[in-house]
Amino acid sequence: GQQVMQIPQYQHVQEGEDFTTYCNSSTTLSNIQWYKQRPGGHPVFLIQLVKSGEVKKQKRLTFQFGEAKKNSSLHITATQTTDVGTYFCAGRWAGGTSYGKLTFGQGTILTVHP
Amino acid sequence: KAGVTQTPRYLIKTRGQQVTLSCSPISGHRSVSWYQQTPGQGLQFLFEYFSETQRNKGNFPGRFSGRQFSNSRSEMNVSTLELGDSALYLCASSPLGGGLGELFFGEGSRLTVL
């Protein structure tokens, strides 16, 4: 089936360092979403990207969607301890008359050392 | 506006038993999706219901089933429980469904199978 590969699986950073997680699909996505799950919590929506080459920013977070709509990235500038958690991408493929669904990547667990 | 409510939050069952989990979506949301979350497998899509119809199904055995009522509340059932069914079961509601819009997750039902 269609999968979204997300790397790295784990990332440990010192507070103030930058962080990036990547998602890749072997086939073109119709849209991709990003979620954050704090330890012990549930996933919370961050953003959705739809257009080829799209770049969106939310304060210290920058989200990109590749030109071919097969990859995406989330970059956090100057991490803070509040950024700790697991970051998931979730991709959707458009396919004829099939009803789409979101398939989640494995997630990147971010640890921030103060 | 109330969020997505899942009950029960925690439950312990033994192998061979069955379990029913409940999800009340955000008012006005017609789509309810279910995901299984385990440390090793991440978030795995179980199924999605939209206006009482199952629109999509993941790769889970027939022991996993669900339904949606006319008020959009949803239930999922797992019969003949196995040890490997121990997981956090997350419900998410959405106004659009089909992976098109933001998913609003509940806190989850944590199932332990002994």
Short mmCIF file of C-alpha atoms in Angstrom, two decimals:
data_model
loop_
_atom_site.label_atom_id
_atom_site.label_comp_id
_atom_site.label_asym_id
_atom_site.label_seq_id
_atom_site.Cartn_x
_atom_site.Cartn_y
_atom_site.Cartn_z
CA GLY A 1 0.00 0.00 0.00
CA GLN A 2 0.93 3.64 -0.13
CA GLN A 3 3.28 4.72 2.60
CA VAL A 4 4.85 7.88 3.90
CA MET A 5 8.41 7.43 5.11
CA GLN A 6 9.46 9.83 7.84
CA ILE A 7 12.99 10.43 9.09
CA PRO A 8 14.68 10.62 11.47
CA GLN A 9 12.90 8.43 13.98
CA TYR A 10 14.55 10.21 16.90
CA GLN A 11 16.24 13.58 17.28
CA HIS A 12 17.96 14.90 20.37
CA VAL A 13 18.92 18.58 20.35
CA GLN A 14 20.17 21.18 22.76
CA GLU A 15 17.79 24.02 23.41
CA GLY A 16 18.41 26.69 20.81
CA GLU A 17 19.48 24.29 18.07
CA ASP A 18 17.44 23.79 14.92
CA PHE A 19 15.45 20.67 14.08
CA THR A 20 14.16 19.22 10.82
CA THR A 21 12.03 16.18 10.04
CA TYR A 22 11.36 14.87 6.53
CA CYS A 23 8.60 12.91 4.89
CA ASN A 24 8.78 11.12 1.56
CA SER A 25 6.25 9.37 -0.62
CA SER A 26 7.04 7.30 -3.72
CA THR A 27 3.93 8.67 -5.44
CA THR A 28 2.45 12.12 -5.75
CA LEU A 29 0.42 13.33 -2.81
CA SER A 30 -2.69 15.46 -3.08
CA ASN A 31 -2.01 17.09 0.27
CA ILE A 32 0.04 16.58 3.39
CA GLN A 33 -0.68 17.49 6.98
CA TRP A 34 1.53 17.83 10.03
CA TYR A 35 0.61 16.97 13.60
CA LYS A 36 2.33 17.27 16.97
CA GLN A 37 1.75 14.88 19.83
CA ARG A 38 3.04 15.86 23.25
CA PRO A 39 4.09 13.03 25.59
CA GLY A 40 0.94 11.44 27.00
CA GLY A 41 -1.27 13.51 24.71
CA HIS A 42 -3.07 13.16 21.44
CA PRO A 43 -2.05 14.41 17.99
CA VAL A 44 -2.83 18.06 17.35
CA PHE A 45 -3.06 19.51 13.86
CA LEU A 46 -0.36 21.97 12.89
CA ILE A 47 -0.85 22.67 9.21
CA GLN A 48 -1.94 21.39 5.80
CA LEU A 49 0.00 21.86 2.57
CA VAL A 50 -1.70 21.47 -0.78
CA LYS A 51 0.21 23.30 -3.50
CA SER A 52 3.42 22.25 -5.20
CA GLY A 53 6.38 24.09 -3.70
CA GLU A 54 4.27 25.56 -0.93
CA VAL A 55 6.04 27.07 2.08
CA LYS A 56 4.18 28.07 5.22
CA LYS A 57 5.49 29.52 8.46
CA GLN A 58 4.13 29.51 11.97
CA LYS A 59 6.44 31.53 14.22
CA ARG A 60 9.56 29.32 14.51
CA LEU A 61 8.09 26.49 12.41
CA THR A 62 8.55 26.32 8.63
CA PHE A 63 6.71 23.77 6.53
CA GLN A 64 7.56 22.91 2.94
CA PHE A 65 5.90 20.82 0.27
CA GLY A 66 8.14 19.65 -2.54
CA GLU A 67 7.75 20.70 -6.16
CA ALA A 68 6.77 17.17 -7.13
CA LYS A 69 4.45 16.88 -4.14
CA LYS A 70 6.28 13.75 -3.03
CA ASN A 71 8.14 15.14 -0.04
CA SER A 72 7.67 17.56 2.78
CA SER A 73 9.63 18.92 5.68
CA LEU A 74 9.10 20.62 9.00
CA HIS A 75 11.87 22.84 10.31
CA ILE A 76 11.95 24.34 13.79
CA THR A 77 14.34 27.22 14.39
CA ALA A 78 15.92 27.65 17.82
CA THR A 79 14.12 24.83 19.59
CA GLN A 80 12.60 25.34 23.02
CA THR A 81 11.68 22.78 25.67
CA THR A 82 8.04 23.32 24.74
CA ASP A 83 8.80 21.80 21.32
CA VAL A 84 9.27 18.35 22.87
CA GLY A 85 7.00 15.71 21.38
CA THR A 86 6.43 13.52 18.35
CA TYR A 87 5.92 15.17 14.99
CA PHE A 88 3.89 13.28 12.40
CA CYS A 89 3.29 13.92 8.77
CA ALA A 90 0.15 12.50 7.19
CA GLY A 91 -0.24 12.18 3.47
CA ARG A 92 -3.25 11.79 1.25
CA TRP A 93 -3.21 10.41 -2.27
CA ALA A 94 -5.83 11.34 -4.81
CA GLY A 95 -6.80 8.36 -6.85
CA GLY A 96 -9.65 8.31 -9.35
CA THR A 97 -12.92 7.82 -7.58
CA SER A 98 -11.38 6.35 -4.46
CA TYR A 99 -12.21 8.09 -1.24
CA GLY A 100 -9.02 9.45 0.22
CA LYS A 101 -7.57 8.78 3.63
CA LEU A 102 -4.68 10.10 5.62
CA THR A 103 -1.71 7.80 6.09
CA PHE A 104 0.62 8.79 8.88
CA GLY A 105 4.38 8.59 8.86
CA GLN A 106 6.12 6.83 11.73
CA GLY A 107 6.80 10.12 13.46
CA THR A 108 9.94 11.85 14.70
CA ILE A 109 10.40 11.97 18.46
CA LEU A 110 12.05 15.25 19.42
CA THR A 111 13.86 15.63 22.71
CA VAL A 112 15.16 19.05 23.72
CA HIS A 113 17.85 19.29 26.38
CA PRO A 114 17.81 22.55 28.36
CA LYS B 1 -17.37 23.92 21.41
CA ALA B 2 -16.77 20.56 23.02
CA GLY B 3 -13.94 18.47 21.62
CA VAL B 4 -13.90 14.83 20.61
CA THR B 5 -14.86 12.59 23.51
CA GLN B 6 -13.74 9.00 23.79
CA THR B 7 -14.87 6.48 26.36
CA PRO B 8 -13.64 4.62 28.21
CA ARG B 9 -10.22 6.21 28.64
CA TYR B 10 -8.60 3.08 30.05
CA LEU B 11 -9.59 -0.54 30.05
CA ILE B 12 -8.08 -3.92 30.73
CA LYS B 13 -9.31 -7.07 29.04
CA THR B 14 -8.13 -10.63 28.74
CA ARG B 15 -7.40 -12.59 25.59
CA GLY B 16 -10.50 -13.83 23.84
CA GLN B 17 -12.78 -11.12 25.19
CA GLN B 18 -14.31 -8.40 23.09
CA VAL B 19 -14.33 -4.65 23.61
CA THR B 20 -16.41 -1.73 22.40
CA LEU B 21 -15.01 1.79 22.30
CA SER B 22 -17.08 4.90 21.83
CA CYS B 23 -16.38 8.24 20.18
CA SER B 24 -18.48 11.39 20.17
CA PRO B 25 -17.26 13.80 17.48
CA ILE B 26 -17.31 17.56 17.51
CA SER B 27 -20.80 18.84 16.86
CA GLY B 28 -21.39 19.21 13.14
CA HIS B 29 -18.58 16.87 12.10
CA ARG B 30 -19.86 14.02 9.98
CA SER B 31 -16.60 12.14 9.55
CA VAL B 32 -15.12 9.91 12.23
CA SER B 33 -11.86 8.05 11.74
CA TRP B 34 -10.25 5.50 14.00
CA TYR B 35 -6.53 4.92 14.43
CA GLN B 36 -4.51 2.41 16.40
CA GLN B 37 -1.33 3.76 17.95
CA THR B 38 1.44 1.51 19.19
CA PRO B 39 5.09 2.34 19.92
CA GLY B 40 6.35 0.14 17.14
CA GLN B 41 3.81 0.82 14.41
CA GLY B 42 2.90 4.45 14.89
CA LEU B 43 -0.58 5.56 13.88
CA GLN B 44 -2.35 2.91 11.82
CA PHE B 45 -5.60 3.75 10.05
CA LEU B 46 -8.49 1.46 10.97
CA PHE B 47 -11.52 2.92 9.21
CA GLU B 48 -13.47 6.06 8.48
CA TYR B 49 -17.19 6.65 8.65
CA PHE B 50 -19.03 9.51 7.02
CA SER B 51 -22.77 9.97 7.49
CA GLU B 52 -23.15 6.41 8.78
CA THR B 53 -21.30 4.85 5.82
CA GLN B 54 -17.88 3.25 6.03
CA ARG B 55 -15.90 5.16 3.44
CA ASN B 56 -12.49 3.61 3.90
CA LYS B 57 -10.86 0.73 5.70
CA GLY B 58 -7.29 -0.03 6.71
CA ASN B 59 -5.45 -3.34 6.71
CA PHE B 60 -6.81 -4.85 9.87
CA PRO B 61 -8.46 -8.26 10.34
CA GLY B 62 -12.21 -8.63 10.42
CA ARG B 63 -12.11 -8.76 14.22
CA PHE B 64 -12.00 -4.98 14.04
CA SER B 65 -15.30 -3.42 13.12
CA GLY B 66 -17.07 -0.16 13.56
CA ARG B 67 -20.25 1.73 12.98
CA GLN B 68 -21.59 5.24 13.03
CA PHE B 69 -24.96 6.37 14.25
CA SER B 70 -27.25 9.03 12.85
CA ASN B 71 -25.97 11.54 15.41
CA SER B 72 -22.41 10.90 14.08
CA ARG B 73 -21.31 9.13 17.24
CA SER B 74 -19.19 6.14 16.41
CA GLU B 75 -18.23 2.88 18.03
CA MET B 76 -15.52 0.41 17.23
CA ASN B 77 -15.50 -3.18 18.33
CA VAL B 78 -12.67 -5.65 18.61
CA SER B 79 -13.65 -9.28 19.05
CA THR B 80 -11.53 -12.18 20.24
CA LEU B 81 -8.87 -9.94 21.67
CA GLU B 82 -5.21 -10.80 21.22
CA LEU B 83 -2.21 -9.58 23.19
CA GLY B 84 -1.11 -7.58 20.16
CA ASP B 85 -4.30 -5.52 20.28
CA SER B 86 -2.94 -3.63 23.28
CA ALA B 87 -2.70 -0.07 22.06
CA LEU B 88 -4.02 3.45 22.25
CA TYR B 89 -7.11 3.73 20.05
CA LEU B 90 -7.63 7.23 18.78
CA CYS B 91 -10.76 8.63 17.26
CA ALA B 92 -10.67 11.74 15.10
CA SER B 93 -13.49 13.79 13.71
CA SER B 94 -13.48 16.07 10.71
CA PRO B 95 -16.07 18.16 8.93
CA LEU B 96 -14.96 17.03 5.46
CA GLY B 97 -13.57 13.52 5.74
CA GLY B 98 -11.47 11.74 3.14
CA GLY B 99 -8.23 13.24 4.42
CA LEU B 100 -9.16 16.65 3.08
CA GLY B 101 -9.20 18.65 6.25
CA GLU B 102 -7.89 18.87 9.75
CA LEU B 103 -8.44 15.90 12.03
CA PHE B 104 -9.51 16.64 15.59
CA PHE B 105 -8.36 13.83 17.83
CA GLY B 106 -9.81 12.66 21.10
CA GLU B 107 -7.69 11.73 24.11
CA GLY B 108 -7.86 8.07 23.14
CA SER B 109 -8.87 4.81 24.77
CA ARG B 110 -5.92 2.87 26.12
CA LEU B 111 -6.59 -0.85 25.87
CA THR B 112 -4.45 -3.41 27.67
CA VAL B 113 -4.98 -7.06 26.82
CA LEU B 114 -3.67 -9.57 29.35
#
